[in-house]
Structure formats: structure tokens, C-alpha cells
Amino acid sequence: MNNNKITWLIIALLMVGKVPMLAQQQQPNILFILTDDQRYDSVKTFNKAIDGQEMSKLGYIESPEVDKLAAQGTTFINTYCQASGCAPSRAVMHQGRYTFRSGIYEFEWHNNVAEHMKPSLPEQLATMGYQTFHVGKLGYRLKGLTETGKAKAHKVYQTDMDFRRLGFEGLTDYCYGSIREIDGKPLDPPVNRVELFVTPEGKFEYVCDELIAQRKEYKAVAEELTKKYDLIRHYKKGTKESISKGMIISGVSPQPAGKTRDGYYAHFLNEYLINENQPFHAGKLKFTGVDPSKPVFAHIGFDFPHTPVLPPADYRERFQKHTYNIPKVTDKELQGVSEQVKRLLNNKYTDHMSEEELQKMIQDYYAFCAYGDRLVGKAANDFIAYSEKHNQPWMIIYVCGDHGWKLNEHGATSKFTPWEWDTHNPMIVVSSDKKKFPAGKIVREFTEFVDIAPTALGAAGADLSDKRFAYLDGLDLAKTVSKEAPIRDYIVGETHAVIGPRAFIRTKDYVLSLKTRPSRKEGENMTWALSASWEDLDPALYDSKKDPGEINNVAFDKKYQKVAQKMKDKLLNIVLGDNRVEINWGRWGEGTKIFRSNFAPGAHDYKLKL
């Protein structure tokens, strides 16, 4: 071999060796996987890290796919949500801002015109050259405004396969929405929220009180479906069970695995990825597949295990073989619950239900999570396969629930409280760059949902020190891994949904929650809590080391007076005084008037010594 050939061979070998390094300098494809109402104890990896055992303390679970993700990436085991309701929590994730900085506390429509608003995560990434895609549940209730100030639809993702549109195409097992006619006959008035079940043959089956009021024959349909799908609906203590109203906490899907609404979400993510620059259909709906010449930010919003809890028959049958430990509540615990949180317990109390009903509720919840785990694995595998096919770097952000869920803990179901089961939601970041997110690593420092947006933006190449990103409240998780980010002594959150305005602060040893105002009216009594009495603040303080189940409220125990005072001062200075924003968004999100409170700027410094 002559010298020229040797030289070119050496150059070629060097270039081959550099390909992976060059690829890592590209903007990675990013997949954001989010589930809904999922408890951490439905995942073995999380249980082992938190509770020291793989199975839930309630009983049997399955999570092979998420366990694989954890083995491939970095688990942020002490991640907490900032608002334990779907819409405000999803706003936190999409904006990278606390509720008290965005002014989105409940399920209100809001707009992108108010002067403090910034582009959402997918919109920021679009300006950086990304194509953006969403399928499934979004729950981010953002509107635009017309020139006359009226609310209008706003497209957050460039390609959006909305769950309701897919549902009314029959690509689901369950959906809900408005209908104007049925069986070819108009409804007067239209029915605003009908439940829609879809059989394997494509038949639509409807259940709704409003529908029954107009068409008496649909009462028999509701009775038939209740029996056929073995539905258990939540019913209030002292009231009768219903065949047509109340959230479905147990039942079986009318469709087989893969053909449920979540199954279709995973299917259409793959359709988007394999139909490169080509059209594909979802029923009558037409979409265009991914462009491999651009990086992609894809978001799949799974509905599981949100109600209706309808696992496919094969999963349900398997989990019904297991008997679960049903949490029980005592009168002593209920006496110590704060008055605000009692509103939730009164509305979603479950301890009055029969042992059989509670067993089915728990069995079906974990069966639904196990089925969803399979779909998470499919979505992740399809995304990695697409990225590696094109030799492109990639990142997956998996979030276990937009918040948690109770399975008779504290005598209730649902969410909306600052309790551990409603707010502790670990995340996993898996990346082709194992230096940034090492395989099998567990990070135990506090992390928050506000960290999701800066993590994705940082991976995409954004200079987060630039003033354009100064509004972000979170930290880049890559910096948390490398120990370049501040270590949090606490996490904070605030939500107004269902229980009314309430904020919480959690350290490794304690959690305190307080009432923040006497009413929901924006801009009124914004600093009320600063001068309110301890009793009026309706406090709840739990000693997490001695009382991990958060059963005994010690807010009025003199032994905890100093701890309570320090936590109260820190919490109120942050959520009320460190650049607080409130807005009367209006019925459809058309409001833009801002109320501010900024008497303690810089109070949120991550430090709290008790």
C-alpha cells in the first residue's frame, strides 16, 4: 500500500471515530412522555428507591418498560409537582414557571398576550429550528386573542393530534365531548358532555344524564353498559350509586390492548415517525409525517391511569388474581385534616365504599398502569429507533403523572391536595449522551416540574443565562446531575383547584401547607396571609420522618412551633412576595389585567435551615 492510500485510510478512520462526537453536537430529538394521575408506587424502580421494596405497599404491580428506561437513564426520584391538578400542573411544565409566577392556578383558560407571558416550551423550540408534534391529552389551556380582544384558538404544537378528535373518529375505547344529534335526530339543546364508549366493531355507545333527560331509552343503555363493562362510579357518602354520573374508578375497556385511546396515541406517534414527509390518516383526519432534516420535539400525553379506569380485559383479569392492602382512615386523622382539604375529602370520600368496590378500584388502577407501561415502552422504542436510523442524538423525558392519586389514603380518591400521594412524581431522563444523563443513576436532590422546560431547552442548545430565558423558574437537570446547579433545601407549590387557594412547602423532614387568601378573587387581599392568625391560615404540618403517611397534623403542637414559623415565613415570602402574579383571565381567557405582589424579591433562594 502506497503512502497516499495509508494517509487517506487514517483520515477515514479518524472521521469514523468522530461521527458520534459530531452527532452529540447536533440538536437532539426530544420525546416528552407524560402520564395522567399516576402514583409513583406503580413503578418498581421508584418503590425500591423510595420505600426499599419493588412492590407497592398496597400490593402487586408491573412496570418492566419504565424500569428499562430507568436502567438506561437518570432517575430524579424526589421530583414534586407544583400544582396537584391537571391543567395548572401542565401549564407549569409547558412554561417552566411556578403557578404564582404565571397566574395559572386552576383550570382557567389563559392567553399569550398578557404582558408577563412568554412562549411555551414547544414554541420556544420551534424558534430554534425544531418541528413540534403532540398526540393525546394536552391539558394546556392557552388561547390567543383577536384584534378586538376576544379569545381565539392558539396552536401550541405545529402538528397536534388531539384526543377528542381521535375519539370522535372512533379511534378510542372511551371519549367525551359535545354532540348535537344522535341516531340522525337533532338534540335540543345539544348535550355538552356525553360519555362515548366504542366497541371493537366501531359502534358508539352513549351515556349522559342530559341525554337520558331527552331520550328516555338511553337509561336502559346506561344500565346495559354499567353491567357489560362492570363499571363502578364514585358516589358521595350518603348518596346512591349512579349508572350515568360520577367518575369511573373501576371497569374494563370495551377494546383490546392496543386499541384503547392510549394505544392509539402510541400508534400515531409511530405513524408520524415512519411516514417521513408523507401524508398519513387518522380516520378522516390527515397529517404529514416528520421531516428528518429537522430535529423533532414530540410530546405524547397518555390518559392512563386517569378516570375512567378501564384496563383491557387481559390486564384486568391478571390483576384481579391479586388481593391488595386497602388503606384505612381513622376518625382521629379526619379530625386533624385542614378545613380546606376536608372539602376534597367530602367530595371524593371512598372509605364508605364496600371492600369489593375498593379492591376493584385498586386492582384496576394498577392494571391500567401496567398496560400503560407497555405503551410507554413502545413510544420510547419507536422514538429511539427513528433517531438511530438517522444517526441523530436523542433525549426522552418521562414524567410519572402530572400529579398523583389517592387509593383510599386519607379515606379518599382523586388529587388536589399537598399530600405526598398527590404531589410526588419522579422523572427519568434518558439520553444518547450518557455523560450528561448516566445510565442507572439515581439523583436524590429535590427536583420540580419547573425543571422540564429548561432541561429541554438546554439540551436543544439554548443559552439559559441569556436574559431571554430569565423568566424560567426551573433548573436544567443536566446541571443537577453534574452538580453545577443549586441544591434545593425545599420545594414549593400552590394550587386553587377544588380546595381553594393553598400553598405548600416541603423539606426532607417536614411538609407545611397553608391557606393563602380568603377568596379566589384575583388581585384582592393578595397579602392577607401575612397578617392572618395561625388558626385562619388553616395550617397542616406533618413530620415526614416520624409520620411518612402524613396522618398526624402537628401544626398546633408547641414542640413544632419554631419549625412551623420558619416554614410559614419562607413559604409566604416566596409565593406571596417574590414576583407573584394574579390575573382575572375571564371566562374564555381574554383577560390581560395583571396584579402583582413583590415585597420579598429573591426570597426563593433554595435555602431553608430548620
XYZ file of C-alpha atoms in Angstrom, residues 19 29 64 71 81 172 176 210 262 268 277 399 483 554 584:
15
model
C -19.126 10.731 13.879
C -34.598 14.814 19.040
C -40.898 -3.579 33.053
C -31.749 1.450 33.806
C -45.308 18.726 41.037
C -60.502 5.062 21.053
C -66.254 12.558 25.940
C -78.596 15.211 29.811
C -53.772 5.393 24.869
C -49.905 7.545 15.909
C -42.560 13.830 4.785
C -42.750 12.051 33.856
C -23.677 19.225 40.485
C -48.861 18.738 64.298
C -58.597 37.723 36.013
